[in-house]
Coordinates of C-alpha atoms in Angstrom, one line a residue:
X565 CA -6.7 8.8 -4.0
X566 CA -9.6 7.2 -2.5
X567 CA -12.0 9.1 -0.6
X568 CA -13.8 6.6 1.7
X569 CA -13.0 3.8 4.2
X570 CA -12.9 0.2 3.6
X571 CA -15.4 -1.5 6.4
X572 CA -12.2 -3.0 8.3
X573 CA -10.8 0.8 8.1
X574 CA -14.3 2.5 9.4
X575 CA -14.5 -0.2 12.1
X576 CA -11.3 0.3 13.3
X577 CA -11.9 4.1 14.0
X578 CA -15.5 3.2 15.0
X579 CA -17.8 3.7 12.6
X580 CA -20.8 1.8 12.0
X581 CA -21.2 1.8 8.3
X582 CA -24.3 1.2 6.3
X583 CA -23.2 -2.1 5.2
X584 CA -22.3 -3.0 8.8
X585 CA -25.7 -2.0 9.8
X586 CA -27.3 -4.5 7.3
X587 CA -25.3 -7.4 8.2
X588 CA -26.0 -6.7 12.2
X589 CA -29.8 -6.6 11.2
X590 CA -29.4 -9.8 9.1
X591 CA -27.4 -11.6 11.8
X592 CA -29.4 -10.7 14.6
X593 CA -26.6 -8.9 16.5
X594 CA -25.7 -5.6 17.9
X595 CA -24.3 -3.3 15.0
X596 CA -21.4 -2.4 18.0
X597 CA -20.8 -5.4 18.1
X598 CA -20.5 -6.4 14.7
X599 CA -18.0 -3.4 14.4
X600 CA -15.8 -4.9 16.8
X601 CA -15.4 -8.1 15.6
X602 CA -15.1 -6.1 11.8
X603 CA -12.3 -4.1 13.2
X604 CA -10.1 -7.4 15.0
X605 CA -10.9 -9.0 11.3
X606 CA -13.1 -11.8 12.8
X607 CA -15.8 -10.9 10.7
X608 CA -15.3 -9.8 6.8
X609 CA -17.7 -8.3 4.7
X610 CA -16.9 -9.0 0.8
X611 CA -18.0 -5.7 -0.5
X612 CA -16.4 -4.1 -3.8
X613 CA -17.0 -0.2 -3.8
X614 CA -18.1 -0.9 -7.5
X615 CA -20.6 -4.2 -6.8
X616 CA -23.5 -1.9 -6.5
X617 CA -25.9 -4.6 -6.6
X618 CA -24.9 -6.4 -3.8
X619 CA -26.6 -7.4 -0.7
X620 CA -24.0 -7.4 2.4
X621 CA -23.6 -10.2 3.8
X622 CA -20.9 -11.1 7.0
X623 CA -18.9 -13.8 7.2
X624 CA -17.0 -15.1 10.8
X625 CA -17.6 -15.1 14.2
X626 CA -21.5 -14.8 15.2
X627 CA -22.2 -15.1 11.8
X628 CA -24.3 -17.6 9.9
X629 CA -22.7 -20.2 7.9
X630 CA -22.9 -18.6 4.3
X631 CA -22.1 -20.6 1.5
X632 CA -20.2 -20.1 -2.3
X633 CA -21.5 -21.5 -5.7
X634 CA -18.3 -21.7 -8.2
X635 CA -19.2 -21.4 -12.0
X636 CA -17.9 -20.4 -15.2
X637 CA -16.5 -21.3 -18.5
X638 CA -13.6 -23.6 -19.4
X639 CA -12.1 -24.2 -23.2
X640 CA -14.5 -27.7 -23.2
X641 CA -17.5 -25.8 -22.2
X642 CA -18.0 -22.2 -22.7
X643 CA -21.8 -21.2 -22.8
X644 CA -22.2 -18.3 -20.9
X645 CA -26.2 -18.9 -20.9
X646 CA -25.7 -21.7 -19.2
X647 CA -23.8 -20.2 -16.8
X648 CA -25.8 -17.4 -16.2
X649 CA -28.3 -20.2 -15.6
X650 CA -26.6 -21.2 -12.7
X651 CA -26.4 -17.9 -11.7
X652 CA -30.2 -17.9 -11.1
X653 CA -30.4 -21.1 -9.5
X654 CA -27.4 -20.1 -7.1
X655 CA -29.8 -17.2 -6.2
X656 CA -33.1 -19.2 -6.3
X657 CA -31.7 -21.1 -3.7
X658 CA -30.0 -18.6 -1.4
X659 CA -26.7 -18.7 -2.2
X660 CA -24.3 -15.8 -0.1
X661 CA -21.6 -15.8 -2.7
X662 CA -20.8 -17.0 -6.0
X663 CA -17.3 -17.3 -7.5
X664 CA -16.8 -17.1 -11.3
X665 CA -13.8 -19.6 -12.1
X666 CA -14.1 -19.0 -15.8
X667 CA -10.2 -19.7 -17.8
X668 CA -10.6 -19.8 -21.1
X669 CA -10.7 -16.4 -23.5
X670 CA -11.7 -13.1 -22.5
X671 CA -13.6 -14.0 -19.5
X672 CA -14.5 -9.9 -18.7
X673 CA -17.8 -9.3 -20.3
X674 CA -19.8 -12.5 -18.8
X675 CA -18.2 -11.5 -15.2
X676 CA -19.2 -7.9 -15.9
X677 CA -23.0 -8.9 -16.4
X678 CA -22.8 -11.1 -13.3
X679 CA -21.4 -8.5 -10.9
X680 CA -24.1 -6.1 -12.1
X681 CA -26.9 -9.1 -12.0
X682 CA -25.9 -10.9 -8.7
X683 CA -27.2 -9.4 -5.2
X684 CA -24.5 -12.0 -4.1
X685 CA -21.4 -11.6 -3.6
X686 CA -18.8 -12.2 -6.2
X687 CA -15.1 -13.8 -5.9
X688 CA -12.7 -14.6 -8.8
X689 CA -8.9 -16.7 -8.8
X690 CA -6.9 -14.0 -10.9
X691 CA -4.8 -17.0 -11.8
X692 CA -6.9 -18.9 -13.4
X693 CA -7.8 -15.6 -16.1
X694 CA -4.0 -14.6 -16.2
X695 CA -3.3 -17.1 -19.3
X696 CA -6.2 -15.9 -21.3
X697 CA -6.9 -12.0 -20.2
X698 CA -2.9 -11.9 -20.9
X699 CA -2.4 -13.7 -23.8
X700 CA 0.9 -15.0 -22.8
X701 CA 2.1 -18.8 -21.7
X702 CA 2.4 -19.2 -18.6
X703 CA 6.3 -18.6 -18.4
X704 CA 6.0 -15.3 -20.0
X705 CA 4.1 -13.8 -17.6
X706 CA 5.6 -11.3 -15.4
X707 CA 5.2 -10.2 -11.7
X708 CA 3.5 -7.0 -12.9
X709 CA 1.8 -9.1 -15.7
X710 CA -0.2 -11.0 -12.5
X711 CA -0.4 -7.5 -10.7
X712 CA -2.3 -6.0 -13.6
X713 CA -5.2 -9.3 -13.8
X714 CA -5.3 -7.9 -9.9
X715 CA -6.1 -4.8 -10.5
X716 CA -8.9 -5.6 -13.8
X717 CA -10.5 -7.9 -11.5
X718 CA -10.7 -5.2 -8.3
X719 CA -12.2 -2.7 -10.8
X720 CA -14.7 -4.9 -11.9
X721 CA -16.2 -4.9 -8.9
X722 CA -15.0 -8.7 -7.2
X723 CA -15.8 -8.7 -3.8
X724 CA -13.0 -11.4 -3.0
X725 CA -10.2 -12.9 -4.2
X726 CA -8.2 -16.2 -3.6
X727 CA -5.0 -15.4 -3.7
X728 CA -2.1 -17.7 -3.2
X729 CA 0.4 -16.4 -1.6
X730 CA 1.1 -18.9 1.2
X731 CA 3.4 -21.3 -1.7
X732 CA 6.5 -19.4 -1.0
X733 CA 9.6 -21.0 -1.1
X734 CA 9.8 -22.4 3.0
X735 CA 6.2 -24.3 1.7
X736 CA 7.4 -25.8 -1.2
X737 CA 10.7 -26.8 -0.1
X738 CA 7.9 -28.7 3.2
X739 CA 5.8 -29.9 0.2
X740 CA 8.7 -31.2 -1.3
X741 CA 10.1 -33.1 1.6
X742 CA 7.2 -34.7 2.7
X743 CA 5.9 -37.1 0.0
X744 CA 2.4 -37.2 -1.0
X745 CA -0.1 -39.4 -2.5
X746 CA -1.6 -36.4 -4.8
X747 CA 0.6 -33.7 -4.7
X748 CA -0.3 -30.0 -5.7
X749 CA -4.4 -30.5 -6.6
X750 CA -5.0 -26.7 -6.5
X751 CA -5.6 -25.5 -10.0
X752 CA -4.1 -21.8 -9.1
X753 CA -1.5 -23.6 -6.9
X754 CA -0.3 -25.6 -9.4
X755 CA 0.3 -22.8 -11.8
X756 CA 2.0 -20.8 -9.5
X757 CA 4.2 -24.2 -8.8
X758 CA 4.8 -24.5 -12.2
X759 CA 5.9 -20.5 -12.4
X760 CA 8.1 -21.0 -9.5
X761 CA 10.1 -24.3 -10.6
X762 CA 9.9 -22.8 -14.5
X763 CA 11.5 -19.0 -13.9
X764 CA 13.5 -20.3 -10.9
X765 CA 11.5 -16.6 -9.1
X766 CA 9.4 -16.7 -5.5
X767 CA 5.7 -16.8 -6.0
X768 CA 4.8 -13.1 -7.2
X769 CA 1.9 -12.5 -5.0
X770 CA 4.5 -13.2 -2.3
X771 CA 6.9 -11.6 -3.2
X772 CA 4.9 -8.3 -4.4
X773 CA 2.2 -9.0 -1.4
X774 CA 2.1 -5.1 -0.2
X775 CA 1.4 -4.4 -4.3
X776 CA -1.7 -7.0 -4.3
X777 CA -2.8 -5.5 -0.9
X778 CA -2.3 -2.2 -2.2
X779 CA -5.1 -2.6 -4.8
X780 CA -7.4 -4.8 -2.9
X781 CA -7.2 -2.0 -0.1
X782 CA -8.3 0.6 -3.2
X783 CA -11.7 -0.9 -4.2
X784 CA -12.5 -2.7 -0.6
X785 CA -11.9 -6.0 -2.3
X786 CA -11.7 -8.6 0.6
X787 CA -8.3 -11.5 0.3
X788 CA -9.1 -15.1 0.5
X789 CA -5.6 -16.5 1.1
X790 CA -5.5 -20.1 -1.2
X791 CA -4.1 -23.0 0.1
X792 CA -2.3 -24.2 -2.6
X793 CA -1.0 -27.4 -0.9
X794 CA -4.7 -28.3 0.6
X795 CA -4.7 -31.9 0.4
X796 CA -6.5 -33.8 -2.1
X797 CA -6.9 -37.1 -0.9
X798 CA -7.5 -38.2 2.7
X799 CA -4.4 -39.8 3.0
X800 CA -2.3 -36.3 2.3
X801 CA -4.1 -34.5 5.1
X802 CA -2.8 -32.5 7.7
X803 CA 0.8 -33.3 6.1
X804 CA 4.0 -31.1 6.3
X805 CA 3.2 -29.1 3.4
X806 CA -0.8 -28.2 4.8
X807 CA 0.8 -26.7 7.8
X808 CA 3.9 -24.9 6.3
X809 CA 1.5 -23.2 3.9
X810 CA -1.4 -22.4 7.0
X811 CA 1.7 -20.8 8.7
X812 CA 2.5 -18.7 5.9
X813 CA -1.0 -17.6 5.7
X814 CA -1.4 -17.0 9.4
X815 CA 1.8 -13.9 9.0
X816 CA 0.2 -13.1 5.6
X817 CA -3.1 -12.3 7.4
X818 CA -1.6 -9.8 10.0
X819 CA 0.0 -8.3 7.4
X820 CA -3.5 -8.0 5.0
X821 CA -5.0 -6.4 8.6
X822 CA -2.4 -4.1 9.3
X823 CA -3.5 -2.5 6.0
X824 CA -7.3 -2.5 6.8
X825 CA -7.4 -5.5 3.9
X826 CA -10.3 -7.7 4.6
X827 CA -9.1 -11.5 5.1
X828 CA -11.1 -14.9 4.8
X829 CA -8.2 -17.9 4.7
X830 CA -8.9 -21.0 2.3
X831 CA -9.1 -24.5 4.0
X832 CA -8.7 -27.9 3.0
X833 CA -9.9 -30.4 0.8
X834 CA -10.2 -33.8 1.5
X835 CA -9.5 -34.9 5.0
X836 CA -11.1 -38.0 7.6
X837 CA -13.7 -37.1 10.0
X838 CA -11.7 -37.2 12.9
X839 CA -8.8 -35.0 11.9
X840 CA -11.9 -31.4 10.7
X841 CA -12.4 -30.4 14.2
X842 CA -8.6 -30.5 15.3
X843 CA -8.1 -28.7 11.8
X844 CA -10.6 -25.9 12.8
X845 CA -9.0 -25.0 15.7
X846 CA -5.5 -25.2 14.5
X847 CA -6.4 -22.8 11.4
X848 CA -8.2 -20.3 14.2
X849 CA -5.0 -20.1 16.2
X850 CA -2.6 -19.7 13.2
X851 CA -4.6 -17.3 11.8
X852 CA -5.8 -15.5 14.8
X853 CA -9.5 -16.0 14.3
X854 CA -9.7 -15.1 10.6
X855 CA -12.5 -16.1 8.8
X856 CA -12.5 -19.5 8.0
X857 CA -13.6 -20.5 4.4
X858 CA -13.3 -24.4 3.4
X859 CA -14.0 -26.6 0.1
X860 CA -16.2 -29.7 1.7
X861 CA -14.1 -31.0 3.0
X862 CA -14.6 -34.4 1.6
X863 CA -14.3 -37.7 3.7
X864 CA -13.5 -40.6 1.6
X865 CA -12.7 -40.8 -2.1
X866 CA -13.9 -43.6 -3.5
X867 CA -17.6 -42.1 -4.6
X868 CA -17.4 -39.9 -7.7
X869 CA -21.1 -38.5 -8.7
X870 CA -22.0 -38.5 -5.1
X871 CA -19.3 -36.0 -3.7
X872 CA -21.6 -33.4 -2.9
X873 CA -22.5 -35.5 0.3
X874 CA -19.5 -36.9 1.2
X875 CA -18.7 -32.6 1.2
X876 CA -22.4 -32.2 2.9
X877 CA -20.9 -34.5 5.8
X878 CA -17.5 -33.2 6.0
X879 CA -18.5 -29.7 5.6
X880 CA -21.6 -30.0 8.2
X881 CA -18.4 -31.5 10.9
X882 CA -16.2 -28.5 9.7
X883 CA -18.5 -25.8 10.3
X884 CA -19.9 -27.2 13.9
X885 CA -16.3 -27.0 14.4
X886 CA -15.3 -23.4 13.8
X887 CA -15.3 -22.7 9.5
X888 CA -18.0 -19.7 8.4
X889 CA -17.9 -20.4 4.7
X890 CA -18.5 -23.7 2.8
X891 CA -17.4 -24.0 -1.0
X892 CA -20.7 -26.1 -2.6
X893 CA -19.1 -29.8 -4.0
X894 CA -21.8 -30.9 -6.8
X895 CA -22.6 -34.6 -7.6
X896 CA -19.8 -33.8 -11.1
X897 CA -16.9 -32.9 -8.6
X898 CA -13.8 -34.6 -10.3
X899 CA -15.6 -35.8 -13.2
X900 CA -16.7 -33.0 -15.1
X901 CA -18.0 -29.2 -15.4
X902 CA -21.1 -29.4 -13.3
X903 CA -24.7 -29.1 -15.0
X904 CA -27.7 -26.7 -13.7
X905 CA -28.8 -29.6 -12.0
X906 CA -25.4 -30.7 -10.5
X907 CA -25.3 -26.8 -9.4
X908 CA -29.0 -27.4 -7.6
X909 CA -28.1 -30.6 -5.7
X910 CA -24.8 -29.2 -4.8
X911 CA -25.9 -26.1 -3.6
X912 CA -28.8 -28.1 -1.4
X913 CA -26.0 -30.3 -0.5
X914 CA -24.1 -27.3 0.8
X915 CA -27.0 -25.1 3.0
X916 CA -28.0 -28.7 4.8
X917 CA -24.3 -28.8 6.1
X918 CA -24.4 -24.8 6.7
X919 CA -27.9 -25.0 8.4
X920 CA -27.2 -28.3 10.3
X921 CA -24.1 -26.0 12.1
X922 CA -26.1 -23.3 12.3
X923 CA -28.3 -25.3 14.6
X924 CA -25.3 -27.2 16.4
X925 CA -23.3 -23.7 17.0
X926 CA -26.8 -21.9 18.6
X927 CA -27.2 -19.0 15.5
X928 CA -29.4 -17.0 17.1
X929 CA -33.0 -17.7 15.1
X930 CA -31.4 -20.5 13.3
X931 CA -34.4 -23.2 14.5
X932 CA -37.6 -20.6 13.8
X933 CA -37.4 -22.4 10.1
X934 CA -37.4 -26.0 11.7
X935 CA -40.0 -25.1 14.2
X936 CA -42.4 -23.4 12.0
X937 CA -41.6 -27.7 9.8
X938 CA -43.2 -29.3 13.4
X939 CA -46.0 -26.9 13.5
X940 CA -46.6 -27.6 10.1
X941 CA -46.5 -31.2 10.1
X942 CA -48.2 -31.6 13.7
X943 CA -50.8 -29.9 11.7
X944 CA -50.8 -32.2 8.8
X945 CA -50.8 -28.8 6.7
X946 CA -48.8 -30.0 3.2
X947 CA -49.4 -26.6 1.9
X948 CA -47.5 -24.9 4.7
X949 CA -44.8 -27.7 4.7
X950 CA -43.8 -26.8 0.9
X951 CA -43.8 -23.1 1.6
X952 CA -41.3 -23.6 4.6
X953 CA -39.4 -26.6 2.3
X954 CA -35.9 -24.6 1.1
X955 CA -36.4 -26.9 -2.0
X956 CA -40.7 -26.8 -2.3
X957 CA -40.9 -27.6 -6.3
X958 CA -38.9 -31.0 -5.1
X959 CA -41.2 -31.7 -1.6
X960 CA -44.6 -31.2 -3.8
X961 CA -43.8 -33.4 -6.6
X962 CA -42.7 -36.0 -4.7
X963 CA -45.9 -36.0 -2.1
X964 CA -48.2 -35.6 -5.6
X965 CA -46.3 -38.4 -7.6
X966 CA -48.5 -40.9 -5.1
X967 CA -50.7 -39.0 -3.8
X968 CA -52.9 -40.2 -0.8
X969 CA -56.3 -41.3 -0.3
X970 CA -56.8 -39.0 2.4
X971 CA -54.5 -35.6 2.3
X972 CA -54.3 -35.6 6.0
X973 CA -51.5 -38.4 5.6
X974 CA -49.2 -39.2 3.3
X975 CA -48.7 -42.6 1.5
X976 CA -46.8 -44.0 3.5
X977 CA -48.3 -44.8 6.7
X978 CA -52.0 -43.9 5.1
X979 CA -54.3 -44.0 8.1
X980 CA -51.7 -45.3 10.2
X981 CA -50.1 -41.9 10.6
X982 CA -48.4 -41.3 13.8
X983 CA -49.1 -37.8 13.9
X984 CA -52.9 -38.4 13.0
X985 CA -53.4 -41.0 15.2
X986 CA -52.2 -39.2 18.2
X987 CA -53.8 -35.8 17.2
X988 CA -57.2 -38.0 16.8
X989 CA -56.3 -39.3 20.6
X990 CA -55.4 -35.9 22.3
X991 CA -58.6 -34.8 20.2
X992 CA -60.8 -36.9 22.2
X993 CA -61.6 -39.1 19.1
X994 CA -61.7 -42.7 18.6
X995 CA -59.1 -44.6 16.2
X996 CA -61.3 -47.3 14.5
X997 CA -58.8 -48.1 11.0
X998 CA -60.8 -51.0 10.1
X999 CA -64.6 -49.3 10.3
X1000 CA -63.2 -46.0 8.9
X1001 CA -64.9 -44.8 5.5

């Protein structure tokens, strides 16, 4: 029997706990506040009982835009160092949360390490480690065979888990109906697809739902509800199956709440510019404000290596719009396991669409960064600019690779700097480019 609330629990019967506390400080609001919005489910906080390392974060209304990092193995590229290497740049680069996707073997021991490494938070798709932490096919596995990667995972210490529930049988006869371009691109959706159309059964984390929220309740572990029929090309957006899924979700997240389980729901995918903001809203009523947590989305489909900004785009709409937690796209998506370096320029990608809300929404303190950039470059202070710079390694080399003749410019505009000229003028000094030394 467990002997402590989980935060949605404590906020309910109105206390402020410690982690609370840390996220009101980080977010610049009222703990009371934050409590409130904890206890209508607004706001999560991904915080396993057993992630000891972690560093709270909040993710919803009033919140900053955080942003995931997915890594791990798979059968055609399974070094964990390199993982672990992403790891550290997913941290390097402030990363809130990083989610360990790994499907091939015993996955156990390099998740371990990361929970008890990573100050961010950690979420995991059971679905994808049922094959291998079972060692069954796929049409072997049981109900309580899913159940049981539930539970390993939850004591482990994963702060979140995407869970598909929402594929019932009402979805995927809407799916089925409705024809699409793509069908089912959702690795854990597809499975459970597969499962469903193989055994003849309902999807098992539907059907057993109180069981999973059973054990999530146990270790604090927060649900991210999948959506298994997110679309996968723009042209599938918004279709019958999307919807019939978000509805599903939307009753699944009342009943998540109404047993103090933590709730962030999955979002689409691949969808036109014009449709993201109507899509924000929609998933906010549905849901009823639930924390919003979306991959990209991306806009167009025809530029493979260059994804992470047509995500950067999509993502920077979605989250002006209403979603608190982007899923990282790297310059591999669709092509191949991401590199280190695909991990840095998709994580980049990522915080410029997070930030850019940040701005658009009116974060509290979200410009102080941007402000302190014009001081520094009304200055002409380089130094200062790469210590402000999120990515300073890149900023420096790129100002040294040509450096200037005089380091109060750069070499671009030389002496014919804007900022020079007019800090010369408002100085009282006299422009002369042709007599200067």
């Amino acid at each position: 029997m467990k002997n402590y609330y989980t935060q949605m629990e404590a906020a309910k019967k109105g206390i402020i706990t410690p982690e609370m506390k840390i996220v009101a400080e980080k977010e610049y609001i009222d703990a009371e506040e934050l409590r409130a919005l904890v206890a209508k489910g607004e706001v999560c906080i991904p915080c396993n009982i057993n992630h000891k390392s972690i560093s709270p974060e909040g993710i919803g209304t009033k919140m900053r835009t955080k942003i995931n990092v997915n890594l791990g193995i798979s059968g055609d590229a399974k070094n964990y160092d390199v993982e672990m290497e992403k790891v550290d740049m997913a941290l390097k680069f402030g990363a809130e949360a990083i989610m360990d996707l790994s499907n091939y073997g015993k996955t156990n021991t390099f998740r371990q390490a990361l929970i008890e490494k990573s100050p961010a938070m950690i979420g995991t798709v059971p679905m994808y480690d049922a094959i291998g932490y079972l060692e069954k096919d796929l049409l072997e596995i049981t109900p309580q065979d899913f159940l049981r990667v539930v539970r390993a995972h939850a004591e482990e210490g994963v702060d979140f888990m995407t869970i598909h529930a929402g594929i019932n049988r009402r979805a995927v006869e809407a799916f089925r109906r409705d024809k699409r371009k793509m069908n089912i691109v959702s690795r854990g959706g597809s499975l459970l697809f597969a499962w469903m159309m193989m055994t003849g059964n309902e999807n098992p984390f539907y059907e057993y739902y109180d069981e999973v929220l059973d054990i999530l309740r146990e270790f604090d572990c927060t649900i991210s509800l999948g959506d298994a029929l997110r679309p996968g090309c723009i042209d599938d957006s918004t279709d019958a199956g999307q919807i019939a899924e978000l509805i599903e979700l939307g009753a699944l997240t009342e009943r998540a709440w109404a047993k103090d389980v933590q709730v962030m729901v999955e979002g689409p995918g691949h969808m036109a510019m014009n449709e993201i903001a109507a899509n924000m809203k929609l998933q906010k009523r549905i849901c009823h404000n639930a924390p919003f947590y979306v991959l990209g989305p991306l806009v167009t489909d025809i530029f493979p290596g260059y994804d992470h900004i047509t995500s950067a785009i999509g993502g920077a709409i979605a989250a002006a719009s209403g979603a608190d937690f982007l899923c990282y796209v790297t310059p591999a998506e669709h092509l191949r396991l991401p590199d280190t370096n695909d991990v840095k320029e998709g994580i980049i990608a990522s915080r410029i669409a997070a930030h850019a809300a940040d701005i658009a929404k009116g974060v509290p303190h979200a410009t102080d960064r941007d402000n302190a950039m014009a001081e520094a470059r009304h200055e002409v202070d380089w130094d200062k600019m790469f210590d402000i710079a999120v990515d300073s390694e890149k900023a420096r080399a790129y100002f040294e690779s040509t450096p200037p003749a005089d380091r109060h410019t750069c070499s671009m505009c030389g002496k014919m700097c804007a900022v020079r000229t007019t800090n010369m003028i408002l100085n009282g000094e006299k422009v002369e480019f042709c007599s200067e030394k």
